[in-house]
Amino acid sequence: MSSTEKYTHESYLEHKGKYKGLLGWLTSTDHKKIGLMYMYAITVFFLVAALLGLMMRIEKIAPGPTIMDAQTYNGVFTIHGVIMIFIVVIPGLAAVFGNLFLPILIGAKDVAFPKLNLFSWYLFMTGAILGLFSQFVGGDPPDTGWTFYVPYSAESSTNVIWALSAAFILGFASILTGLNFIVTIHRMRAPGMTWFKMPLFPWSLYATAWIQVLATPIVGITLLMVIAERVLNIGFFDPALGGDPVLFQHLFWIYSHPAVYIMILPAMGVVTEIFPTFSQKPVFGYGAIAISSIAIAVVGYFVWGHHMFTSGISYWSRWFFSFLTFIVAVPSAIKVFNWLSTMYGGKISLKPPLLYAISLIFLFLIGGFTGLTLGALATNIHTHDTAFVVAHFHYIIFGGMGFAFFAGIHYWFPKMYGRMYSFRWANIAWGFLFLGFNVLYFPLFIIGLQGMPRRYFDYLPQYQTGHVISTIGAFILIIGIFMMISNLIYARKKGALAGPNPWKGVTLEWKIPSPPPLENFDEIPVITHQPYFFGDTNDED
Amino acid sequence: MFSGASNMVEGVDRAFAFIFITAIVFIVGITGFMIWTVIRYNEKRVKKAKQFTGSNTLEIIWTVIPLILVMVMFYLGWIGFAPMRNVPDNAMKVKAIGRMWEWQFDYGDGKLAKELVIPVNQPVKLELFSEDVNHSLFIPAFRVKEDVVPGYDNYLWFTPFYIGEYEILCTEYCGLMHSGMTTKTLVKSQEDFDKWLSELPVTGIVPDHAGLVLLKNTGCIACHSLDGARLVGPSFKGLYGKTQNVMANKELVSITADDAYIQSSLINPDGQVVEGFNKGLMKSYEKELSNEEIQKITEYLKTLGIDQQ
């Protein structure tokens, strides 16, 4: 590996616009630079929230106060959740890899509205910074949990309004990104790229974008209503003012359940790109995967009530929401079977992106099946609001979306920067991440089944063994995260040149130089094949 | 998991068992297949990837089989849950009060306890009441949980099968001391429970006696005080059982204020007027009060009677 090598073309990274340096980045409407700016911001927030998570685990290594008091703990889990959900996971894959690769994958020079795209990033940063302010301005950091349940969030004396405003503004960034992607996908596909010749990551982004546009306004207005309740004493939700606390839960989850699909659909899309490339084989069941994304997006709207099975909603509401929850499980299962069949019969190259992608399948299976436990009415009663739920959604969100992000960054890194990372270190980091992840979260299933509630600062002594194991896992996981990031930062500076197509991929991003030039394509490609057509490349071997 | 501490355990754990066994079969099977695929079709072993793109038969198979399995899970979840909403008529009712950050159990008549004490094999219905924010009452061993939401009449019920001690936890985040909002369920034999309840001191608000409610609603206490003060009519305090002089048929006679006297005073007030008070001020309550209601008023007046002073 030679660190002095330089690629010879001018890429988007070197392109000089009107301004130089940082200002050049901050005013760039290039979708790739915006994608990178999202990635850098999200990485910083992810590390902050991950370290807060580690602090929570250290606190729980023993019953009673260990390194912080109860109020601090409640503040820490609140900001951990707010950052992870609203700043990291919801924008995460769509804003980073969607921005970086959606236009390239469909053969376009940029998104439909590049300036609006940059504006979304500014909204995102404004919301994120407001979220940080909530920790430092005036009174105490918010302590409501990221779910902001009323009446507590209407009564807590902490900086709840700052956190609500942050989430509100972040919601707008999400809506505008979704709108941009919908128009981009409808209007800017390359000639010949019919809907069913479009790669599957854009398909998943399309399904995601509709959820962002249709569902996010609901949580926006709901958060505003809580602000109005706090500031103006209007009784929407607080029974002390004549409101209905369960109404808040409905409105909150009408958005926040589909938001889970905003997180996981692009994750499924990313690994759907990875399996064919590393198997040198067309994706199995293209149509089934595309349609199942849409099915998840549509049915996913009607399952929010499963977050409220114990809230006192009626018997038949519970029946209905449980039934639909099981229906929405099926398209996810279809995707898993199709991924496996994509690998079957292929020529598999177990490089780091595939390693992350197949470990995602394993983690997603555990997350999915424990989700069925939570979807069934009887078992939900026992596991609702326990550590079991915490373990379940970390398996889905971190094991699914997080590992998809890791898979995606290892997959597209050589395209983004034109340089390759060390496979050896990427594999070692994966070992720490995968081991740490399971040691951290699996014991929470066990103590959750034993009755350990979530959001507990203190706990009864019978749960300690599980907590201690979990805390050990958190340290292993954090080591893995820093190892992975160090490897990538080193590669960014000193990695060997990757060349345009290190993985022998066939989608459009692999047909342009690495890193891509400013406008991606010298000439807009004309699409004649299915997106995963390996016929030509395979013959060379 | 299968200790069966309450009647809800079996249905819940049956659903758990089915879902977990299915999960293990699929997770082990799929992961095993995945690892085998990665080894068998590794680039070191194969020269060329096969280029097939799908199979409608397989898509149908792996749509239908998961659909059937999840419908079984849904069904087991439903039938395990259904009895939780179907409270038997003979259930003992206890009001469970959640407030930041403690539980309180109201057995009626002002009897309040910090722990839930219940008799074994007796269905118990907990009527959930929140004084402030959302809470959630969770008894892991009994597989019951329901949120305690202000303004909502939520409930849960169960029948405990064994004498013993079980944790009660709050599972809806409720602020600073959320994790400290725990207490215990003590399941006792019926005799021990009865003894415990009879010895439980009255510390809460005792609801008004039905007779007092009638006195208030009928307007009696506008003229008859409960504390001995002289108003338009004689006070009820120390009345029952008292021997006193009354004007009957323009004659001063001595009578004892007993059931018959109270009855006649309500129906024909001017018949026997206590010495020192005027006739013609009180109307007959024959039409307003039934005999049962007069009985209740009498019972209440006994509690204020001369024997009680």
mmCIF file of C-alpha atoms in Angstrom, chain A residues 357-501:
data_model
loop_
_atom_site.group_PDB
_atom_site.id
_atom_site.type_symbol
_atom_site.label_atom_id
_atom_site.label_comp_id
_atom_site.label_asym_id
_atom_site.label_seq_id
_atom_site.Cartn_x
_atom_site.Cartn_y
_atom_site.Cartn_z
ATOM 1 C CA ALA A 357 -24.385 -7.993 6.332
ATOM 2 C CA ILE A 358 -24.671 -11.643 7.343
ATOM 3 C CA SER A 359 -24.269 -10.794 11.014
ATOM 4 C CA LEU A 360 -27.126 -8.359 10.462
ATOM 5 C CA ILE A 361 -29.296 -11.313 9.373
ATOM 6 C CA PHE A 362 -28.464 -13.158 12.591
ATOM 7 C CA LEU A 363 -29.155 -10.148 14.818
ATOM 8 C CA PHE A 364 -32.261 -9.218 12.866
ATOM 9 C CA LEU A 365 -33.622 -12.755 13.325
ATOM 10 C CA ILE A 366 -33.250 -12.486 17.085
ATOM 11 C CA GLY A 367 -34.736 -8.999 17.070
ATOM 12 C CA GLY A 368 -37.559 -10.135 14.812
ATOM 13 C CA PHE A 369 -38.574 -13.192 16.798
ATOM 14 C CA THR A 370 -38.467 -11.323 20.089
ATOM 15 C CA GLY A 371 -40.623 -8.748 18.304
ATOM 16 C CA LEU A 372 -43.194 -11.488 17.754
ATOM 17 C CA THR A 373 -43.095 -12.158 21.492
ATOM 18 C CA LEU A 374 -43.963 -8.508 22.008
ATOM 19 C CA GLY A 375 -46.633 -8.565 19.314
ATOM 20 C CA ALA A 376 -48.561 -11.450 20.867
ATOM 21 C CA LEU A 377 -51.049 -10.086 23.399
ATOM 22 C CA ALA A 378 -50.430 -12.546 26.231
ATOM 23 C CA THR A 379 -46.634 -12.426 26.113
ATOM 24 C CA ASN A 380 -46.672 -8.673 25.605
ATOM 25 C CA ILE A 381 -48.415 -8.229 28.936
ATOM 26 C CA HIS A 382 -45.450 -9.844 30.667
ATOM 27 C CA THR A 383 -42.631 -8.256 28.662
ATOM 28 C CA HIS A 384 -44.078 -4.773 28.035
ATOM 29 C CA ASP A 385 -41.799 -1.997 29.341
ATOM 30 C CA THR A 386 -39.202 -4.451 30.615
ATOM 31 C CA ALA A 387 -35.543 -4.921 29.710
ATOM 32 C CA PHE A 388 -36.835 -7.455 27.167
ATOM 33 C CA VAL A 389 -38.141 -4.554 25.080
ATOM 34 C CA VAL A 390 -34.834 -2.727 25.448
ATOM 35 C CA ALA A 391 -32.975 -5.798 24.186
ATOM 36 C CA HIS A 392 -35.477 -6.309 21.345
ATOM 37 C CA PHE A 393 -35.260 -2.830 19.901
ATOM 38 C CA HIS A 394 -31.494 -2.672 20.234
ATOM 39 C CA TYR A 395 -31.307 -5.924 18.261
ATOM 40 C CA ILE A 396 -33.549 -4.388 15.599
ATOM 41 C CA ILE A 397 -32.252 -0.835 15.574
ATOM 42 C CA PHE A 398 -28.580 -1.343 16.396
ATOM 43 C CA GLY A 399 -28.295 -4.917 15.116
ATOM 44 C CA GLY A 400 -30.359 -4.058 12.035
ATOM 45 C CA MET A 401 -29.861 -0.415 11.215
ATOM 46 C CA GLY A 402 -26.496 -0.027 12.986
ATOM 47 C CA PHE A 403 -24.920 -3.092 11.400
ATOM 48 C CA ALA A 404 -26.393 -2.093 8.038
ATOM 49 C CA PHE A 405 -24.639 1.245 8.451
ATOM 50 C CA PHE A 406 -21.372 -0.532 9.253
ATOM 51 C CA ALA A 407 -21.905 -2.854 6.273
ATOM 52 C CA GLY A 408 -22.715 0.121 4.054
ATOM 53 C CA ILE A 409 -19.736 2.171 5.101
ATOM 54 C CA HIS A 410 -17.390 -0.763 4.449
ATOM 55 C CA TYR A 411 -19.099 -1.400 1.130
ATOM 56 C CA TRP A 412 -19.091 2.130 -0.223
ATOM 57 C CA PHE A 413 -16.026 3.517 1.562
ATOM 58 C CA PRO A 414 -13.720 2.865 -1.440
ATOM 59 C CA LYS A 415 -16.248 4.638 -3.653
ATOM 60 C CA MET A 416 -16.681 7.595 -1.309
ATOM 61 C CA TYR A 417 -12.967 8.259 -0.776
ATOM 62 C CA GLY A 418 -11.253 6.261 -3.502
ATOM 63 C CA ARG A 419 -9.175 4.440 -0.903
ATOM 64 C CA MET A 420 -9.374 1.003 0.697
ATOM 65 C CA TYR A 421 -9.215 0.146 4.393
ATOM 66 C CA SER A 422 -7.424 -2.751 6.026
ATOM 67 C CA PHE A 423 -9.588 -5.885 5.799
ATOM 68 C CA ARG A 424 -7.708 -7.402 8.693
ATOM 69 C CA TRP A 425 -8.572 -4.573 11.082
ATOM 70 C CA ALA A 426 -12.096 -4.364 9.747
ATOM 71 C CA ASN A 427 -12.544 -8.058 10.554
ATOM 72 C CA ILE A 428 -11.034 -7.724 14.033
ATOM 73 C CA ALA A 429 -13.276 -4.728 14.747
ATOM 74 C CA TRP A 430 -16.240 -6.773 13.528
ATOM 75 C CA GLY A 431 -15.306 -9.502 16.026
ATOM 76 C CA PHE A 432 -15.398 -7.034 18.901
ATOM 77 C CA LEU A 433 -18.617 -5.425 17.676
ATOM 78 C CA PHE A 434 -20.445 -8.700 17.146
ATOM 79 C CA LEU A 435 -19.291 -10.270 20.390
ATOM 80 C CA GLY A 436 -19.770 -7.088 22.423
ATOM 81 C CA PHE A 437 -23.202 -6.522 20.953
ATOM 82 C CA ASN A 438 -24.506 -9.941 21.947
ATOM 83 C CA VAL A 439 -22.897 -9.896 25.385
ATOM 84 C CA LEU A 440 -24.372 -6.453 25.960
ATOM 85 C CA TYR A 441 -27.931 -7.008 24.808
ATOM 86 C CA PHE A 442 -28.698 -10.725 25.117
ATOM 87 C CA PRO A 443 -28.692 -10.808 28.952
ATOM 88 C CA LEU A 444 -31.332 -8.077 28.871
ATOM 89 C CA PHE A 445 -33.752 -10.558 27.305
ATOM 90 C CA ILE A 446 -33.217 -12.883 30.241
ATOM 91 C CA ILE A 447 -33.595 -10.332 33.023
ATOM 92 C CA GLY A 448 -36.501 -8.785 31.119
ATOM 93 C CA LEU A 449 -38.302 -12.130 31.204
ATOM 94 C CA GLN A 450 -37.522 -12.286 34.907
ATOM 95 C CA GLY A 451 -39.334 -8.969 35.325
ATOM 96 C CA MET A 452 -36.615 -6.301 35.217
ATOM 97 C CA PRO A 453 -38.405 -3.109 34.110
ATOM 98 C CA ARG A 454 -36.822 -0.627 31.713
ATOM 99 C CA ARG A 455 -35.679 2.889 32.633
ATOM 100 C CA TYR A 456 -34.724 1.726 36.126
ATOM 101 C CA PHE A 457 -31.911 3.564 37.836
ATOM 102 C CA ASP A 458 -31.850 0.994 40.621
ATOM 103 C CA TYR A 459 -32.868 -2.640 40.622
ATOM 104 C CA LEU A 460 -33.539 -5.642 42.822
ATOM 105 C CA PRO A 461 -30.488 -7.818 43.562
ATOM 106 C CA GLN A 462 -31.757 -10.859 41.638
ATOM 107 C CA TYR A 463 -31.120 -9.029 38.364
ATOM 108 C CA GLN A 464 -27.487 -8.179 39.034
ATOM 109 C CA THR A 465 -25.783 -11.059 37.174
ATOM 110 C CA GLY A 466 -27.458 -10.083 33.926
ATOM 111 C CA HIS A 467 -26.559 -6.448 34.428
ATOM 112 C CA VAL A 468 -22.906 -7.219 35.095
ATOM 113 C CA ILE A 469 -22.573 -9.375 31.958
ATOM 114 C CA SER A 470 -24.337 -6.690 29.951
ATOM 115 C CA THR A 471 -21.946 -4.010 31.191
ATOM 116 C CA ILE A 472 -18.943 -6.137 30.190
ATOM 117 C CA GLY A 473 -20.454 -6.410 26.723
ATOM 118 C CA ALA A 474 -20.790 -2.623 26.540
ATOM 119 C CA PHE A 475 -17.028 -2.218 27.002
ATOM 120 C CA ILE A 476 -16.266 -4.797 24.307
ATOM 121 C CA LEU A 477 -18.699 -3.084 21.950
ATOM 122 C CA ILE A 478 -17.215 0.370 22.525
ATOM 123 C CA ILE A 479 -13.717 -0.992 21.800
ATOM 124 C CA GLY A 480 -15.043 -2.435 18.543
ATOM 125 C CA ILE A 481 -16.633 0.865 17.546
ATOM 126 C CA PHE A 482 -13.431 2.840 18.086
ATOM 127 C CA MET A 483 -11.372 0.170 16.320
ATOM 128 C CA MET A 484 -13.634 0.280 13.296
ATOM 129 C CA ILE A 485 -13.643 4.064 13.123
ATOM 130 C CA SER A 486 -9.851 4.272 13.550
ATOM 131 C CA ASN A 487 -9.382 1.810 10.724
ATOM 132 C CA LEU A 488 -11.566 3.893 8.440
ATOM 133 C CA ILE A 489 -9.980 7.219 9.400
ATOM 134 C CA TYR A 490 -6.545 5.754 8.761
ATOM 135 C CA ALA A 491 -7.709 4.424 5.393
ATOM 136 C CA ARG A 492 -9.183 7.804 4.490
ATOM 137 C CA LYS A 493 -5.701 9.316 4.824
ATOM 138 C CA LYS A 494 -3.351 6.494 3.943
ATOM 139 C CA GLY A 495 -5.326 3.669 2.378
ATOM 140 C CA ALA A 496 -4.252 2.232 -0.968
ATOM 141 C CA LEU A 497 -6.135 3.407 -4.017
ATOM 142 C CA ALA A 498 -9.247 1.341 -4.438
ATOM 143 C CA GLY A 499 -9.908 1.751 -8.116
ATOM 144 C CA PRO A 500 -13.372 2.208 -9.569
ATOM 145 C CA ASN A 501 -14.717 -1.268 -8.781
#
